[in-house]
Coordinates of N, CA and C in Angstrom, one line a residue:
M14 N 0.8 -1.0 -0.2 CA -0.2 -0.2 -0.2 C 1.0 0.7 0.4
S15 N 1.9 1.6 0.3 CA 2.8 2.4 0.3 C 3.2 3.0 -1.6
Y16 N 3.0 1.9 -2.9 CA 2.4 3.3 -3.7 C 1.5 3.3 -3.7
L17 N 0.4 3.9 -3.4 CA -0.7 4.6 -3.9 C 0.1 6.2 -2.9
S18 N 0.9 6.4 -1.7 CA 0.6 7.6 -1.7 C 2.1 7.5 -2.7
P19 N 3.4 8.6 -3.1 CA 3.2 8.9 -4.5 C 2.4 8.7 -5.3
L20 N 2.6 8.0 -6.0 CA 1.1 7.4 -7.1 C -0.4 8.4 -7.2
R21 N -0.6 8.5 -5.5 CA -1.8 9.9 -5.6 C -1.5 11.6 -5.4
R22 N 0.1 11.5 -4.6 CA 0.3 12.8 -4.7 C 1.1 13.1 -6.1
W23 N 1.5 12.3 -7.3 CA 2.0 13.1 -8.4 C 0.3 12.8 -8.9
L24 N 0.0 12.6 -9.4 CA -1.6 12.6 -9.7 C -2.2 14.0 -9.4
R25 N -2.1 14.2 -7.6 CA -2.4 15.2 -8.3 C -1.7 16.7 -8.2
R26 N -0.6 16.6 -8.6 CA 0.9 17.6 -8.8 C -0.1 17.8 -10.2
A27 N 0.0 16.7 -11.2 CA -0.2 16.8 -12.0 C -1.6 17.0 -12.6
A28 N -2.6 17.3 -11.6 CA -4.5 17.7 -12.1 C -4.1 18.8 -11.3
I29 N -2.5 19.1 -11.1 CA -3.0 20.6 -10.6 C -2.4 22.0 -11.5
T30 N -0.8 21.1 -12.0 CA -0.8 22.0 -13.4 C -1.5 21.8 -14.2
L31 N -1.8 21.0 -14.7 CA -2.9 21.3 -15.8 C -4.0 21.9 -15.5
A32 N -4.0 22.1 -14.5 CA -5.7 23.0 -14.4 C -5.2 24.9 -14.7
A33 N -4.0 24.7 -13.5 CA -3.0 25.7 -14.1 C -3.1 26.2 -15.5
L34 N -2.5 25.0 -16.4 CA -1.7 25.5 -17.7 C -3.7 26.1 -18.0
V35 N -4.8 25.3 -17.7 CA -6.2 26.2 -18.7 C -6.2 26.8 -18.2
V36 N -6.1 28.0 -17.5 CA -6.6 28.6 -16.0 C -5.5 30.1 -17.5
L37 N -4.1 29.6 -17.2 CA -3.8 30.3 -18.2 C -4.0 30.6 -19.5
A38 N -4.0 29.7 -20.1 CA -4.2 30.1 -22.3 C -6.3 30.1 -21.7
G39 N -6.7 29.9 -20.7 CA -8.2 31.2 -21.0 C -7.9 32.7 -20.3
V40 N -7.1 33.0 -19.3 CA -7.1 34.5 -19.7 C -5.8 34.9 -20.7
A41 N -5.0 34.3 -21.4 CA -4.3 35.0 -22.3 C -5.1 34.8 -23.3
V42 N -6.4 34.2 -23.6 CA -7.4 34.5 -24.9 C -8.2 35.5 -24.7
G43 N -9.0 35.3 -23.6 CA -9.5 36.2 -22.6 C -8.7 37.6 -23.4
A44 N -8.0 38.1 -23.0 CA -6.8 39.5 -23.1 C -6.2 39.8 -24.8
L45 N -5.9 38.7 -25.1 CA -6.5 38.3 -26.7 C -7.5 39.6 -27.1
A46 N -8.2 38.8 -26.2 CA -10.1 39.5 -27.4 C -10.2 40.9 -26.6
V47 N -9.7 41.3 -26.1 CA -10.0 42.4 -25.2 C -9.2 43.1 -26.1
W48 N -7.7 42.7 -26.5 CA -6.9 43.7 -27.0 C -7.3 43.6 -28.3
L49 N -8.2 42.2 -29.1 CA -8.5 42.7 -30.4 C -9.5 44.2 -30.6
Q50 N -11.2 44.1 -29.3 CA -11.3 44.6 -29.5 C -10.5 46.7 -29.7
H51 N -10.0 46.7 -28.7 CA -9.1 47.6 -28.1 C -8.3 48.6 -29.6
S52 N -7.5 47.1 -30.2 CA -6.7 47.5 -31.2 C -7.0 48.0 -32.9
P53 N -7.1 48.6 -34.0 CA -7.8 49.0 -34.4 C -6.9 48.0 -35.4
T54 N -6.0 47.5 -34.9 CA -4.9 47.4 -35.9 C -4.3 45.4 -36.7
L55 N -4.8 45.3 -34.8 CA -4.0 43.7 -34.8 C -4.8 42.8 -35.7
A56 N -6.2 43.2 -35.9 CA -7.0 42.5 -36.5 C -6.1 42.3 -38.1
G57 N -6.1 42.4 -38.9 CA -4.6 43.7 -39.7 C -4.4 43.2 -39.1
E58 N -3.4 42.4 -38.6 CA -1.5 42.2 -38.2 C -2.0 40.4 -37.7
L59 N -3.0 40.7 -37.8 CA -3.7 38.5 -37.4 C -3.9 38.2 -38.3
V60 N -5.0 38.7 -39.2 CA -5.5 38.1 -41.3 C -4.3 37.8 -41.5
T61 N -3.1 38.9 -42.1 CA -2.0 39.0 -42.3 C -1.0 37.8 -42.1
R62 N -1.2 37.2 -40.9 CA -0.2 36.4 -40.8 C -1.0 35.3 -41.4
V63 N -2.3 35.1 -41.0 CA -2.7 34.0 -41.3 C -2.3 33.6 -42.4
E64 N -2.7 34.6 -43.5 CA -3.5 34.9 -44.7 C -1.4 34.0 -45.3
R65 N -1.0 34.8 -44.7 CA 0.9 33.7 -45.4 C 1.5 32.4 -44.6
V66 N 0.3 32.2 -43.6 CA 0.4 30.6 -43.6 C -0.1 29.7 -44.1
T67 N -1.0 29.9 -44.1 CA -2.8 29.4 -45.5 C -1.9 29.7 -46.8
G68 N -1.5 30.6 -47.2 CA -1.4 30.7 -48.6 C -2.9 31.2 -49.9
L69 N -3.7 32.0 -48.8 CA -5.1 32.1 -49.3 C -5.4 33.8 -48.2
Q70 N -6.1 34.3 -49.1 CA -6.9 35.3 -48.9 C -7.6 35.4 -48.2
W71 N -8.3 35.9 -46.7 CA -9.5 35.9 -45.7 C -9.7 36.9 -46.3
R72 N -11.7 36.6 -45.7 CA -12.4 37.9 -46.7 C -13.3 37.9 -44.5
F73 N -14.1 37.9 -43.8 CA -14.7 38.3 -43.1 C -15.4 39.2 -42.2
A74 N -16.7 38.6 -41.8 CA -17.6 40.0 -41.1 C -17.4 40.4 -40.2
D75 N -16.7 39.3 -39.0 CA -16.5 39.7 -37.0 C -14.8 38.3 -37.2
L76 N -13.7 39.2 -36.4 CA -13.1 38.0 -36.1 C -13.1 38.7 -34.1
S77 N -13.3 37.0 -33.4 CA -12.4 37.0 -32.2 C -11.7 36.2 -31.9
A78 N -11.0 36.2 -30.7 CA -10.8 34.9 -29.9 C -11.0 34.3 -28.4
R79 N -11.1 33.4 -29.4 CA -11.7 32.2 -28.1 C -10.5 31.0 -27.8
L80 N -11.0 30.2 -27.2 CA -10.3 29.1 -26.8 C -11.3 27.6 -27.0
G81 N -10.0 27.2 -27.9 CA -11.4 25.7 -28.3 C -10.9 24.7 -27.7
W82 N -11.1 23.8 -28.5 CA -10.6 22.2 -28.0 C -9.4 21.9 -27.6
F83 N -8.5 22.7 -28.7 CA -7.2 21.9 -29.3 C -6.3 23.6 -29.1
G84 N -7.0 24.4 -28.4 CA -6.1 25.2 -28.0 C -6.5 26.9 -28.6
P85 N -5.6 28.4 -28.6 CA -6.3 29.6 -28.8 C -6.7 29.0 -30.4
E86 N -8.3 29.8 -30.8 CA -8.1 30.0 -32.0 C -9.2 31.3 -32.4
L87 N -8.4 31.8 -33.0 CA -9.5 33.3 -34.1 C -10.5 32.5 -34.4
A88 N -11.8 33.2 -34.4 CA -13.0 32.8 -34.7 C -13.4 33.4 -35.4
F89 N -13.8 33.4 -36.8 CA -13.7 34.0 -38.0 C -15.9 34.2 -38.7
S90 N -16.3 35.0 -39.4 CA -18.0 34.8 -39.1 C -18.4 35.2 -40.9
Q91 N -19.1 34.6 -40.9 CA -18.8 34.9 -42.9 C -17.9 35.4 -43.2
V92 N -17.0 33.5 -43.6 CA -15.6 34.2 -43.8 C -16.1 34.3 -45.8
R93 N -14.9 34.3 -46.0 CA -15.1 35.0 -47.9 C -13.4 33.8 -47.8
V94 N -13.1 32.5 -48.9 CA -11.5 32.2 -48.5 C -11.4 32.5 -50.0
L95 N -10.4 33.4 -50.4 CA -9.9 34.0 -51.7 C -8.3 32.8 -52.9
D96 N -8.8 32.7 -53.6 CA -6.8 32.6 -53.8 C -6.2 33.2 -54.6
R97 N -5.4 32.8 -54.2 CA -4.2 34.0 -54.8 C -4.1 35.4 -56.0
E98 N -5.1 35.1 -56.5 CA -5.5 36.2 -57.3 C -7.0 36.7 -57.6
G99 N -7.6 36.0 -56.2 CA -9.0 36.6 -55.9 C -9.6 36.5 -55.9
G100 N -9.6 35.4 -56.8 CA -11.1 35.0 -57.3 C -11.5 33.8 -55.8
E101 N -13.0 33.9 -55.6 CA -13.4 33.2 -54.8 C -13.2 31.4 -54.6
L102 N -12.9 30.9 -53.6 CA -12.5 29.4 -53.7 C -13.5 29.0 -53.1
L103 N -14.4 29.1 -51.8 CA -14.8 28.9 -51.2 C -16.2 30.3 -50.5
S104 N -16.6 30.0 -49.6 CA -17.7 30.7 -48.2 C -18.3 30.0 -47.2
A105 N -19.0 30.3 -45.6 CA -18.9 29.9 -44.9 C -19.8 30.6 -43.8
R106 N -20.2 30.1 -43.2 CA -21.7 31.1 -41.7 C -19.9 31.5 -41.0
A107 N -19.1 30.3 -41.2 CA -18.0 30.7 -39.8 C -16.9 30.0 -40.0
G108 N -15.3 30.5 -39.6 CA -14.8 29.8 -39.6 C -13.4 29.6 -38.6
R109 N -12.6 28.9 -38.0 CA -11.7 28.8 -37.5 C -9.7 28.6 -37.4
V110 N -10.1 29.8 -36.8 CA -7.8 29.4 -37.0 C -7.4 29.4 -36.0
G111 N -6.0 27.9 -35.7 CA -5.7 27.9 -34.5 C -4.3 27.0 -34.4
V112 N -3.1 26.4 -34.2 CA -2.6 26.5 -34.1 C -3.0 25.3 -34.0
D113 N -1.9 24.3 -35.0 CA -1.7 22.1 -34.6 C -1.1 22.7 -33.8
W114 N -0.6 22.0 -32.7 CA 0.6 22.0 -31.3 C 0.1 20.8 -32.0
F115 N 0.0 19.4 -31.6 CA 0.8 18.3 -32.2 C 1.7 18.0 -33.6
R116 N 0.8 18.3 -34.7 CA 2.0 18.8 -35.5 C 2.9 18.7 -35.5
M117 N 3.0 20.7 -34.0 CA 4.6 21.2 -34.5 C 5.1 20.9 -33.8
V118 N 5.2 20.3 -32.6 CA 5.7 18.7 -32.2 C 6.5 18.1 -32.6
R119 N 5.2 17.4 -33.8 CA 6.6 16.7 -34.4 C 7.1 16.4 -35.6
T120 N 7.1 18.0 -36.6 CA 7.9 18.9 -37.5 C 8.5 19.6 -36.7
F121 N 8.0 20.1 -36.6 CA 9.4 21.4 -35.5 C 9.3 22.3 -36.3
R122 N 8.4 22.7 -36.5 CA 7.1 24.1 -37.9 C 5.9 23.8 -37.2
A123 N 6.1 25.5 -37.7 CA 4.7 26.3 -37.6 C 3.3 25.8 -38.5
A124 N 2.7 25.2 -37.6 CA 0.9 24.8 -38.1 C -0.1 25.5 -38.0
A125 N -0.9 25.0 -38.6 CA -2.1 25.6 -38.7 C -3.6 25.3 -39.0
R126 N -4.5 25.0 -38.3 CA -5.9 24.1 -38.6 C -6.6 24.9 -38.9
V127 N -7.3 24.8 -40.0 CA -8.3 25.3 -40.3 C -9.7 24.7 -40.1
T128 N -10.5 25.5 -39.4 CA -12.3 24.7 -40.1 C -13.8 25.2 -39.9
L129 N -13.4 25.5 -40.5 CA -14.6 26.1 -42.1 C -16.9 25.5 -41.6
D130 N -17.4 26.4 -40.6 CA -18.6 25.3 -40.3 C -19.2 26.0 -41.4
G131 N -20.0 25.0 -42.0 CA -21.7 25.0 -43.3 C -20.3 25.7 -44.3
P132 N -18.9 24.6 -45.0 CA -19.0 25.3 -46.4 C -19.8 26.1 -47.6
A133 N -19.8 26.3 -48.2 CA -20.7 26.0 -49.9 C -19.1 26.2 -51.3
L134 N -19.1 24.6 -52.1 CA -18.1 24.8 -52.5 C -18.7 24.1 -53.8
S135 N -18.4 24.1 -54.8 CA -18.3 23.5 -56.2 C -17.5 23.3 -57.2
V136 N -17.3 21.9 -58.2 CA -16.0 21.6 -57.6 C -17.1 21.5 -59.3
E137 N -16.0 22.5 -61.0 CA -16.1 21.6 -61.7 C -15.0 21.4 -63.2
W138 N -15.7 20.6 -63.8 CA -14.5 19.6 -64.4 C -13.4 20.5 -65.8
T139 N -12.8 20.8 -66.0 CA -12.3 21.7 -66.7 C -11.3 21.2 -67.8
D140 N -10.1 21.5 -68.7 CA -9.5 20.8 -69.7 C -8.2 20.4 -68.5
A141 N -8.2 22.0 -67.8 CA -7.0 21.9 -66.8 C -7.4 21.1 -66.0
G142 N -8.5 19.7 -65.5 CA -8.9 19.0 -65.0 C -9.5 20.1 -63.7
L143 N -9.6 19.5 -62.3 CA -10.7 19.8 -61.4 C -10.2 21.2 -61.2
R144 N -11.4 22.5 -60.8 CA -11.4 23.6 -60.0 C -12.5 23.7 -59.3
V145 N -12.0 23.9 -57.9 CA -12.9 24.2 -57.0 C -13.7 25.8 -57.3
V146 N -14.8 26.0 -57.1 CA -15.1 27.0 -57.4 C -16.0 27.4 -56.2
G147 N -16.5 28.3 -55.4 CA -17.7 29.4 -54.6 C -17.9 29.3 -54.4
Q148 N -19.3 28.7 -53.4 CA -20.5 29.7 -54.1 C -20.7 30.3 -52.6
P149 N -22.1 31.2 -52.5 CA -22.6 31.6 -51.3 C -22.6 31.2 -49.5
A150 N -22.6 31.0 -49.0 CA -23.2 30.6 -48.1 C -23.8 30.7 -47.1

């Protein structure tokens, strides 16, 4: 029975550490959300970084920060995703961009996770092959 005490102590420390990390992440996301509301240039800078990582242009009605299942995310509403030439690839009711921590740890490179809610798109068959064409959500 002597092994239960060290195991229990380790589990308690692990639980406290996990709780502290969750609280810290929540405070950081809350601070980012307040900063987004009060800074006129921050939203543009963040979108520029997202565009650089994804290689796509993003147009949206509203931008906010939140804490999702996999960590901090930027949440968009009424999203339109454009290709490099400015043609609409797809549209969606909402979208989220977050850091993909698991891929980042495995590859040691920056990785983003993009999630779209209610995407609308169509695919056309052309002489050059398949082409994705967006439709309004």
